[in-house]
Each structure stands twice: as structure tokens, then as C-alpha cells.
Coordinates of C-alpha atoms in Angstrom, one line a residue:
Chain A
M171 CA 292.4 -35.6 116.9
I172 CA 290.5 -34.7 113.7
K173 CA 289.6 -31.1 113.1
M174 CA 287.8 -29.8 110.0
N175 CA 287.8 -26.1 109.6
N176 CA 285.3 -24.5 107.2
L177 CA 285.7 -27.3 104.8
N178 CA 284.3 -26.8 101.2
F179 CA 284.5 -29.1 98.2
S180 CA 283.0 -29.4 94.8
Y181 CA 283.6 -31.8 91.9
E182 CA 282.4 -29.2 89.4
E183 CA 282.6 -25.4 89.6
N184 CA 279.7 -23.7 91.3
K185 CA 278.2 -27.1 92.4
P186 CA 279.4 -27.4 96.0
V187 CA 279.1 -30.9 97.5
I188 CA 280.5 -30.1 100.9
R189 CA 279.7 -26.7 102.4
H190 CA 281.3 -25.0 105.4
I191 CA 281.9 -28.0 107.5
N192 CA 283.4 -27.5 111.0
L193 CA 283.9 -30.5 113.2
E194 CA 286.2 -31.7 115.9
L195 CA 286.6 -35.3 116.9
D196 CA 288.5 -36.8 119.8
K197 CA 291.1 -39.5 119.6
D198 CA 288.9 -42.5 120.2
E199 CA 285.6 -41.1 119.2
K200 CA 283.1 -43.1 117.2
I201 CA 280.7 -41.2 115.0
S202 CA 278.0 -42.1 112.4
I203 CA 277.2 -39.9 109.5
I204 CA 273.8 -40.3 108.0
G205 CA 272.1 -38.6 105.1
R206 CA 270.2 -39.2 101.9
S207 CA 272.0 -40.2 98.7
G208 CA 274.1 -37.3 97.2
C209 CA 274.3 -35.3 100.4
G210 CA 278.1 -35.6 100.5
K211 CA 278.7 -38.3 103.1
T212 CA 281.1 -40.3 101.0
T213 CA 282.9 -37.2 99.8
I214 CA 283.6 -36.3 103.5
L215 CA 285.3 -39.7 103.9
L216 CA 287.4 -39.3 100.8
L217 CA 288.5 -35.8 102.0
L218 CA 289.4 -37.3 105.4
A219 CA 291.3 -40.1 103.7
G220 CA 293.3 -37.5 101.8
L221 CA 292.0 -39.0 98.5
L222 CA 290.4 -35.6 97.6
K223 CA 291.7 -32.2 98.3
P224 CA 289.3 -29.5 99.7
V225 CA 288.5 -26.5 97.6
S226 CA 288.9 -24.4 100.7
G227 CA 289.2 -25.0 104.4
E228 CA 291.5 -27.5 106.1
I229 CA 291.7 -30.8 107.8
L230 CA 294.0 -31.3 110.7
I231 CA 294.8 -34.8 112.0
N232 CA 296.9 -34.9 115.2
N233 CA 297.5 -31.1 114.7
Q234 CA 299.1 -31.8 111.3
L235 CA 297.6 -30.4 108.1
L236 CA 296.3 -33.2 105.9
L237 CA 297.9 -32.7 102.5
D238 CA 298.0 -36.2 101.0
V239 CA 297.0 -39.8 101.8
R240 CA 297.8 -40.6 105.4
R241 CA 299.2 -44.1 106.2
Q242 CA 297.4 -44.4 109.5
T243 CA 294.0 -43.8 108.1
G244 CA 292.2 -46.8 106.8
M245 CA 289.2 -46.7 104.6
I246 CA 286.7 -49.6 104.2
F247 CA 284.5 -49.5 101.2
Q248 CA 281.1 -50.9 100.6
N249 CA 282.5 -53.7 98.4
G250 CA 285.7 -54.0 100.4
G251 CA 288.0 -52.8 97.6
L252 CA 290.1 -55.9 98.1
F253 CA 292.7 -57.1 95.7
P254 CA 291.1 -60.3 94.2
W255 CA 294.5 -61.5 92.9
K256 CA 295.8 -61.8 96.4
T257 CA 294.9 -64.2 99.2
V258 CA 293.6 -62.9 102.6
Y259 CA 297.2 -62.9 103.8
G260 CA 298.4 -61.2 100.6
N261 CA 295.9 -58.4 101.1
C262 CA 297.0 -57.9 104.6
S263 CA 300.7 -58.1 104.0
L264 CA 301.0 -55.7 101.0
G265 CA 301.0 -52.5 103.2
L266 CA 303.5 -54.0 105.6
K267 CA 305.7 -55.1 102.8
A268 CA 305.7 -51.6 101.4
R269 CA 306.9 -50.5 104.8
H270 CA 309.7 -53.1 104.7
T271 CA 308.4 -54.8 107.8
P272 CA 310.5 -58.0 108.6
K273 CA 308.7 -61.2 107.6
K274 CA 308.5 -62.6 111.2
E275 CA 307.0 -59.4 112.6
M276 CA 304.6 -59.1 109.7
D277 CA 303.3 -62.7 110.1
H278 CA 302.9 -62.2 113.8
K279 CA 300.9 -59.0 113.3
I280 CA 298.7 -60.5 110.6
D281 CA 298.0 -63.6 112.6
Q282 CA 297.0 -61.6 115.6
V283 CA 294.6 -59.3 113.7
L284 CA 293.1 -62.2 111.7
D285 CA 292.6 -64.0 115.0
N286 CA 290.9 -61.0 116.6
L287 CA 288.6 -60.8 113.6
E288 CA 287.9 -64.6 113.6
I289 CA 289.2 -65.1 110.1
K290 CA 292.6 -66.7 110.7
H291 CA 291.4 -69.9 109.1
L292 CA 290.8 -68.0 105.8
K293 CA 294.4 -66.8 105.6
A294 CA 295.3 -68.8 102.5
Q295 CA 292.0 -68.2 100.7
Y296 CA 291.5 -66.1 97.6
I297 CA 288.9 -63.3 97.9
K298 CA 286.4 -65.0 95.5
N299 CA 286.2 -67.9 97.9
I300 CA 285.0 -66.0 101.0
S301 CA 281.6 -64.5 101.8
G302 CA 280.6 -60.8 101.8
G303 CA 280.8 -60.5 105.6
Q304 CA 284.3 -62.1 105.6
K305 CA 285.4 -59.7 102.9
Q306 CA 284.5 -56.8 105.1
R307 CA 286.5 -58.4 107.9
V308 CA 289.5 -58.7 105.6
A309 CA 289.1 -55.1 104.6
I310 CA 289.2 -54.1 108.2
A311 CA 292.1 -56.5 109.0
R312 CA 294.3 -55.0 106.3
T313 CA 294.0 -51.6 107.8
L314 CA 294.4 -52.7 111.4
V315 CA 297.7 -54.5 110.7
L316 CA 299.0 -51.0 109.6
D317 CA 298.3 -49.7 113.1
S318 CA 295.6 -47.3 111.8
D319 CA 294.3 -44.8 114.3
V320 CA 291.5 -43.6 112.1
L321 CA 289.0 -45.9 110.4
L322 CA 286.6 -44.6 107.8
F323 CA 283.7 -46.8 106.8
D324 CA 281.7 -46.1 103.6
E325 CA 278.4 -47.9 104.0
P326 CA 280.2 -51.1 105.1
S327 CA 277.2 -53.3 105.5
A328 CA 275.1 -52.1 102.6
S329 CA 275.7 -55.2 100.5
L330 CA 275.3 -57.7 103.4
D331 CA 272.2 -59.7 104.3
A332 CA 270.3 -58.9 107.6
F333 CA 272.1 -61.6 109.8
T334 CA 275.6 -60.9 108.4
K335 CA 274.9 -57.2 108.9
E336 CA 274.1 -57.7 112.6
N337 CA 277.2 -59.8 113.1
F338 CA 279.3 -57.2 111.3
Q339 CA 278.0 -54.4 113.5
D340 CA 278.7 -56.4 116.6
L341 CA 282.2 -57.1 115.3
L342 CA 282.7 -53.3 114.9
L343 CA 281.8 -52.8 118.5
S344 CA 284.3 -55.4 119.6
I345 CA 287.0 -53.8 117.4
Y346 CA 286.2 -50.5 119.1
E347 CA 286.8 -52.2 122.5
K348 CA 290.1 -53.8 121.4
Y349 CA 291.7 -51.0 119.3
P350 CA 291.9 -47.4 120.4
L351 CA 290.9 -45.6 117.3
C352 CA 288.8 -42.8 115.9
S353 CA 286.0 -44.3 113.7
I354 CA 283.6 -42.7 111.2
V355 CA 280.8 -44.8 109.8
V356 CA 278.9 -43.4 106.8
T357 CA 275.6 -45.1 106.4
H358 CA 272.0 -44.6 105.1
D359 CA 270.7 -47.1 107.6
I360 CA 269.2 -45.3 110.7
E361 CA 269.5 -48.3 113.0
E362 CA 273.2 -48.8 112.1
A363 CA 273.9 -45.1 112.6
V364 CA 272.4 -45.2 116.1
Y365 CA 274.0 -48.6 117.0
L366 CA 277.5 -47.6 115.9
G367 CA 277.9 -43.9 116.8
Q368 CA 278.5 -42.0 120.0
K369 CA 277.4 -39.1 118.0
I370 CA 275.2 -39.2 115.0
I371 CA 275.7 -36.5 112.4
V372 CA 272.9 -35.8 110.0
M373 CA 274.0 -34.4 106.7
K374 CA 271.8 -32.4 104.3
D375 CA 272.9 -30.8 101.0
G376 CA 276.6 -30.9 101.9
K377 CA 276.2 -29.5 105.3
M378 CA 276.3 -31.0 108.8
D379 CA 272.7 -30.3 109.7
E380 CA 272.5 -31.8 113.2
I381 CA 274.7 -33.5 115.7
I382 CA 272.8 -35.9 117.9
D383 CA 274.4 -37.2 121.1
N384 CA 274.1 -40.9 121.5
K385 CA 276.6 -41.7 124.3
K386 CA 274.0 -43.4 126.5
L387 CA 273.1 -46.1 124.0
F388 CA 276.5 -46.6 122.4
G389 CA 278.4 -49.8 123.1
D390 CA 275.4 -51.7 124.5
K391 CA 274.9 -54.8 122.3
S392 CA 271.5 -55.4 123.7
A393 CA 270.4 -51.8 123.0
K394 CA 268.7 -52.8 119.8
K395 CA 265.9 -54.4 121.8
S396 CA 265.3 -51.4 124.0
I397 CA 262.6 -48.7 123.6
A398 CA 265.2 -46.0 124.0
F399 CA 267.0 -47.3 120.9
Y400 CA 263.8 -47.0 118.8
E401 CA 263.0 -43.6 120.2
K402 CA 266.5 -42.5 119.1
C403 CA 265.9 -44.0 115.6
I404 CA 262.6 -42.0 115.4
E405 CA 264.5 -38.9 116.4
V406 CA 267.1 -39.3 113.7
R407 CA 264.4 -40.1 111.1
K408 CA 262.7 -36.8 112.0
R409 CA 265.9 -34.9 111.6
L410 CA 266.5 -36.5 108.2
E411 CA 263.1 -35.5 106.9
Chain B
M236 CA 291.1 -87.6 79.7
K237 CA 288.9 -85.0 78.1
K238 CA 291.8 -83.7 76.1
I239 CA 292.4 -87.2 74.7
L240 CA 288.8 -87.4 73.7
G241 CA 289.2 -84.1 71.8
F242 CA 292.2 -85.6 69.9
I243 CA 290.2 -88.8 69.2
I244 CA 287.4 -86.7 67.7
I245 CA 289.9 -84.7 65.5
F246 CA 291.4 -88.0 64.2
I247 CA 288.0 -89.6 63.5
I248 CA 287.0 -86.6 61.4
W249 CA 290.4 -86.6 59.7
Y250 CA 290.2 -90.3 58.9
F251 CA 286.7 -89.8 57.6
I252 CA 287.7 -87.0 55.2
S253 CA 290.9 -88.9 54.2
F254 CA 288.7 -91.9 53.4
I255 CA 286.6 -89.8 51.0
Y256 CA 289.4 -87.8 49.5
H257 CA 292.2 -90.3 49.9
Q258 CA 294.0 -89.0 46.7
Q259 CA 294.4 -85.5 48.2
I260 CA 294.4 -85.9 51.9
P261 CA 296.7 -88.5 53.6
Y262 CA 295.7 -90.6 56.6
P263 CA 296.7 -89.2 60.0
H264 CA 299.0 -92.2 60.8
D265 CA 300.9 -91.6 57.5
V266 CA 301.4 -88.0 58.4
I267 CA 302.6 -88.8 62.0
I268 CA 305.0 -91.5 60.8
N269 CA 306.3 -89.1 58.1
F270 CA 306.7 -86.4 60.7
F271 CA 309.1 -88.4 62.8
N272 CA 311.0 -89.6 59.7
I273 CA 311.6 -86.2 58.1
F274 CA 311.7 -83.9 61.2
P275 CA 315.5 -84.0 61.9
E276 CA 316.5 -83.4 58.3
Q277 CA 313.7 -81.4 56.7
L278 CA 311.5 -79.8 59.4
L279 CA 313.8 -78.9 62.2
E280 CA 315.4 -75.8 60.6
P281 CA 312.1 -74.2 59.2
T282 CA 310.4 -75.0 62.5
L283 CA 313.1 -73.2 64.5
E284 CA 312.9 -70.3 62.1
S285 CA 309.2 -69.9 62.3
L286 CA 309.1 -70.4 66.0
S287 CA 311.8 -67.8 66.7
L288 CA 309.8 -65.3 64.5
L289 CA 306.6 -66.1 66.3
L290 CA 308.1 -65.8 69.8
T291 CA 310.1 -62.6 69.0
G292 CA 307.0 -61.0 67.5
L293 CA 304.8 -62.1 70.4
I294 CA 307.2 -61.0 73.2
L295 CA 307.9 -57.6 71.6
S296 CA 304.2 -56.9 71.1
V297 CA 303.3 -57.9 74.6
L298 CA 306.1 -55.7 76.1
V299 CA 305.1 -52.7 74.0
G300 CA 301.4 -53.3 74.2
I301 CA 301.3 -53.6 78.0
H302 CA 303.1 -50.3 78.5
I303 CA 301.0 -48.4 75.9
G304 CA 297.8 -50.0 77.1
M305 CA 298.5 -49.2 80.8
Y306 CA 299.3 -45.5 80.0
M307 CA 296.1 -45.3 78.0
G308 CA 294.1 -46.9 80.8
L309 CA 295.5 -44.6 83.5
S310 CA 295.6 -41.3 81.6
S311 CA 292.6 -40.0 79.6
R312 CA 294.9 -37.5 77.9
V313 CA 297.3 -40.3 76.6
N314 CA 294.2 -42.2 75.7
Q315 CA 292.8 -39.4 73.6
I316 CA 296.1 -39.1 71.7
I317 CA 296.7 -42.8 71.0
D318 CA 293.1 -43.9 70.5
P319 CA 292.8 -42.6 66.9
I320 CA 296.1 -44.1 66.0
V321 CA 295.1 -47.6 67.3
Y322 CA 291.6 -47.5 65.9
S323 CA 292.7 -46.4 62.5
I324 CA 295.6 -48.9 62.1
Y325 CA 294.0 -51.9 63.8
P326 CA 291.3 -52.6 61.2
I327 CA 293.8 -52.7 58.2
P328 CA 293.9 -56.3 56.9
K329 CA 297.3 -57.4 57.9
S330 CA 297.9 -59.5 54.8
A331 CA 297.8 -56.3 52.8
L332 CA 300.8 -55.1 54.8
V333 CA 303.0 -58.0 53.7
Q334 CA 304.0 -56.3 50.4
V335 CA 304.6 -53.0 52.1
L336 CA 306.8 -54.5 54.7
I337 CA 308.8 -56.5 52.1
V338 CA 309.7 -53.1 50.5
I339 CA 310.5 -51.4 53.9
F340 CA 312.6 -54.2 55.5
A341 CA 315.8 -55.5 53.9
S342 CA 315.9 -58.3 56.5
M343 CA 313.2 -61.0 56.0
F344 CA 313.4 -61.9 59.7
W345 CA 312.4 -58.3 60.8
M346 CA 309.8 -58.0 58.1
K347 CA 308.0 -61.1 59.4
T348 CA 308.6 -60.2 63.0
T349 CA 307.1 -56.7 62.4
L350 CA 304.1 -58.3 60.8
I351 CA 303.4 -60.5 63.8
F352 CA 304.1 -57.5 66.1
I353 CA 301.5 -55.4 64.2
I354 CA 299.0 -58.2 64.4
V355 CA 299.4 -58.8 68.2
V356 CA 300.2 -55.4 69.6
F357 CA 296.9 -53.7 68.9
P358 CA 294.6 -56.3 70.5
V359 CA 297.1 -56.3 73.5
I360 CA 296.9 -52.5 73.7
I361 CA 293.1 -52.4 73.6
T362 CA 292.8 -55.3 76.1
V363 CA 295.2 -53.8 78.6
K364 CA 293.6 -50.4 78.3
D365 CA 290.1 -51.8 79.0
A366 CA 291.3 -54.0 81.8
V367 CA 293.0 -51.1 83.6
K368 CA 289.8 -49.1 83.2
T369 CA 287.7 -51.8 84.8
I370 CA 289.8 -51.8 88.0
P371 CA 287.5 -50.4 90.7
K372 CA 288.5 -47.0 91.9
E373 CA 288.4 -48.4 95.5
V374 CA 291.4 -50.6 94.6
F375 CA 293.4 -47.5 93.5
Y376 CA 292.3 -45.6 96.6
H377 CA 293.6 -48.4 98.9
A378 CA 296.8 -48.8 96.9
K379 CA 297.3 -45.1 97.2
S380 CA 296.7 -45.2 101.0
L381 CA 299.4 -47.9 101.2
S382 CA 301.9 -45.5 99.7
L383 CA 303.0 -48.0 97.1
N384 CA 305.8 -46.8 94.9
K385 CA 305.5 -46.9 91.1
K386 CA 307.2 -50.2 90.7
E387 CA 305.0 -51.8 93.4
M388 CA 301.9 -50.3 91.9
Y389 CA 302.7 -52.0 88.6
K390 CA 303.8 -55.3 90.1
E391 CA 301.2 -55.7 92.8
I392 CA 298.1 -53.9 91.3
L393 CA 298.2 -53.2 87.6
F394 CA 299.9 -56.3 86.2
P395 CA 297.9 -58.9 88.1
A396 CA 294.7 -57.0 87.3
I397 CA 295.3 -57.2 83.5
L398 CA 296.9 -60.6 83.3
P399 CA 293.8 -62.8 82.7
N400 CA 292.6 -60.6 79.9
L401 CA 296.1 -60.3 78.4
L402 CA 296.4 -64.1 78.3
S403 CA 293.0 -64.5 76.6
T404 CA 294.0 -62.0 74.0
L405 CA 297.3 -63.8 73.4
R406 CA 295.3 -67.0 72.8
I407 CA 293.2 -65.3 70.1
S408 CA 296.3 -63.5 68.6
I409 CA 298.4 -66.7 68.3
G410 CA 295.9 -68.2 65.8
T411 CA 296.0 -65.1 63.6
S412 CA 299.7 -64.8 63.9
I413 CA 300.3 -68.3 62.7
A414 CA 298.0 -67.7 59.7
V415 CA 299.8 -64.5 58.7
L416 CA 303.2 -66.0 59.4
Y417 CA 302.4 -68.7 56.9
L418 CA 301.3 -66.1 54.4
S419 CA 304.4 -64.0 54.9
E420 CA 306.7 -67.0 54.6
T421 CA 305.4 -67.8 51.2
R422 CA 306.2 -64.3 49.9
G423 CA 309.5 -62.8 48.8
I424 CA 312.5 -65.0 49.6
G425 CA 310.5 -67.9 51.1
S426 CA 311.7 -69.6 54.2
G427 CA 310.3 -71.3 57.4
L428 CA 307.5 -73.7 57.8
G429 CA 305.1 -71.7 55.6
Y430 CA 307.5 -71.9 52.7
Y431 CA 308.1 -75.6 53.3
I432 CA 304.4 -76.3 53.1
D433 CA 303.9 -74.1 50.1
S434 CA 306.8 -75.7 48.2
H435 CA 305.4 -79.2 48.7
V436 CA 301.9 -78.4 47.5
V437 CA 302.5 -80.0 44.1
V438 CA 305.7 -82.0 44.7
N439 CA 304.8 -84.0 47.8
N440 CA 301.3 -84.1 49.3
L441 CA 302.4 -86.1 52.3
N442 CA 305.2 -83.6 53.2
M443 CA 302.8 -80.7 52.8
F444 CA 300.4 -82.2 55.3
T445 CA 303.2 -83.0 57.6
G446 CA 304.2 -79.4 57.5
I447 CA 300.6 -78.3 58.3
F448 CA 300.5 -80.9 61.1
E449 CA 303.8 -79.4 62.5
L450 CA 302.3 -75.8 62.3
S451 CA 299.2 -77.0 64.2
L452 CA 301.5 -78.7 66.8
I453 CA 303.4 -75.4 67.3
G454 CA 300.1 -73.6 67.8
Y455 CA 298.8 -76.2 70.2
L456 CA 302.0 -76.1 72.3
L457 CA 301.8 -72.3 72.5
F458 CA 298.2 -72.5 73.7
I459 CA 299.3 -75.1 76.3
G460 CA 302.1 -72.7 77.3
I461 CA 299.6 -70.0 77.9
D462 CA 297.3 -72.4 79.9
I463 CA 300.3 -73.2 82.1
L464 CA 301.1 -69.5 82.7
E465 CA 297.4 -68.9 83.5
K466 CA 297.4 -71.7 86.1
R467 CA 300.6 -70.4 87.6
W468 CA 299.9 -66.7 87.6
C469 CA 296.2 -66.5 87.8
K470 CA 295.3 -68.9 90.6
W471 CA 292.7 -66.4 91.9
I472 CA 290.4 -66.8 88.8

């Protein structure tokens, strides 16, 4: 589904941020990207979202060259990037309105997604009145209503407390079960990377240094209590060093 | 209830000052009774004149200021060109411009309107520019991914984002506008509420204070108007 061929990017000349990245992802693959600050993890997401253009190389999504922002790619930022002047409903409906979706169909779709994410009761609330975890759910909801097939998460739980973080991670796993999509989670949290990725990509200095297979542990909500989970975390930590 | 308390405090202070300087400053009840007596014959016309000047100047400056401010906030190139113009004209004392504008404009209406425009437009430009710059980049990213067209981008993202700051700036600018409006109405061929107040300084003290009371009433109603707009349009604050 997603193919990156010899991808290179730099914000300033002779200071490459992304270097020679080659990667292929399947239609409903879930991967985690982990790395230290400044290693280029967020830049990869911005490139995949079409918000940045590669200096050289190419990105193909569904065999189509990515030249601009793609409507079916949703990006969820650390702080949600929500529109505070709109209600939860308003945030979710804006994209559908721009696509001239009939009101009835739009309401049905929004209700369904909000219900799946357990935030239907917040529909009429403004963003300032909801918690950090709920904001992240709204951010996901507004991309899901647009039938996104690629979800890009930029450190989605970085600003959440420990309990909300766990709930949010479990929510992501249930979204993965309900919606067939390709997901990339960028994080600096080793446990989160192991919990949410079928593959864990370790990034160093703009390069994909290592791809660790994690299919055995992925999807098991009780995995966090297992020895295998912590062994995997230790393995990732070693690769990061 | 709190608003009534505010008025009571104003009137108590006013009564106190009138009691001390009763030769120069009339009591509030005298001014209010006089206001209702002379309004239809003496105050209505200058009030309408001053109000139309004020509103025309405010509306024009908001329309122009929003557009320039948004362009400056969105494009660093436009910002670099317009910044020196704004920063060099904005600090000029506006009262100094009255004489210049009298020379330039044959119409008194447009002279005064231009003066109010110059007072309000610069703070609006600066406020809008800064407000656009503070919109998080993630908001623009998401808006872009929604493929909003230019009109939707302005209506759904930029305008709501700048609105609270814009209304605050208007509140501040209204006070200055009224003060300079008074000044301009006393120059050249005098007219409007400013002229009415000025022409009664020596002749009729009570009428002069009634004019000042009216001017303050206009300012108060404009502030209330902005509060209403804020409650309607900025429910999310």
C-alpha cells in the first residue's frame, strides 16, 4: 500500500534530515517508529501526509505517486491540532462538509464513529471543555469519518497522564480491529512502540536503522504483563543506544 | 446586577464631585432629565452624524485591516513589505493629522471618517497579523488535508481564529476613536456631538454635560454591541 523509494529530505541545504529511506507497508499493517529527538521521525510522517515534499525519491500510496495532501490520509498530532472554535461535531463535520456530504449521511457517519470511540456524549462540547485523552479521540474521529485508510500518529500520547495513556493505547488497538487501515505511530516511548506496532522501526540520524518484527506480541492487550513484552522492550532499547 | 452596581458607583462619584463643584458640574439627575428634554430637537441630528462617522470609520477599518493583517500573517514576504509602513505610521499622534486631513479632504464627513479609519486600522492590522501567526501549524496541516478551498479556509479557520483578538482590539479602539472624533468635530466647519459640546462650554453648562453624557452613552452601547457579538460568535472562549 505505502512504498517509499530512496526517500531523502532536508529543511536546509546540506543538512539532510531523512536519508535514503526504503520501506514497503501492507494495506492494514501497523508499525511503530521510534527514535531519539531530531532523528527525523516526525518529518517522515509529514512526508507521508503530503505536507512536505521529498528532496529526492518518491512515495507511492496505492501505486499512485504522492504529490500533494491526500484526503484519505489522516494525521493525529501530539496536541490534537483540533479547531477550538468548533464543537466536537463541528470538528468532525468540516471535512465532510467540504466534500458536500448530505447532512443526513454526515450525521449518521459522525454518530457512528463517535459512538465507536465512546465520545458521542461530547458531540456538542467545545474543545476546551474536554480532557486531553478525549481530544485525541476527537482527533482520530475526525479522520475516521473521512474513511481514511492511512492513519499517522505523531507522539499521540506524549501529553497524556499514565492512565489516560494506557486507555488511549487500548483504544488504538480496538480501532485497529474495527477499521481496516494502515497505521504508523511515531513515538519516543519504547513500551508504546512495542505495544502498538507489528513492526518496530528504529530511526537514527534520518535513517531507518533497524526493523524489528513484533507480530507475536501485537494485538494482545495483556501483553504488557508478560516477560516477552519486557524482553522486546529491552531489545528495542539496545538498538536505540 | 453587577452592571447596575457599576452604574451606582459612577453616579455616587458624580454626585460627590457635583456637590463639591456644583457651580461647574451639574448633578446626574439634572443631566438625565435635560437629555430627554433636548434630545429630539437638539441632540438627535448631531448624534446621528457622529454615529454614522464612527460606524463608517470602524467598519471600513475592520474590513481593510482584516485583509491586510491576514496577508501579513500568512506571508512573510507581504509582512516584510508592509511592516515598515505600519510601524512608521502607527505611532504618529492622530490629533496631529486633523489639520492635514482638513487640507486634503473637501468633505468634512470623509475627513473625519478617514481620521477614525487611520486610528483603528493599524491596531486591527497588527492584531490580526499576530493572531494568524499564533495559529498552531497543526491546524493548518489538518485544514490542508481536508482540502478546504480558499473561501472555506477563511470562513472556517482564519476568521474564527482571529475573532476574539479582533473584538478586544475594537473595544480599545472605540475609546480612542470617540476621543479623536470629538477633537475633529471641533475643528474646521464644526458639526456633530463634538461641536455641540464645544459650542455649549460657555453658553450652557448643562447642555454641554448632556452632550458628554450622550457621547459616553454611544461608547457604552458600542461596547455592549461588541460584547453581544462576542457572546454570539465566540462561544468557544
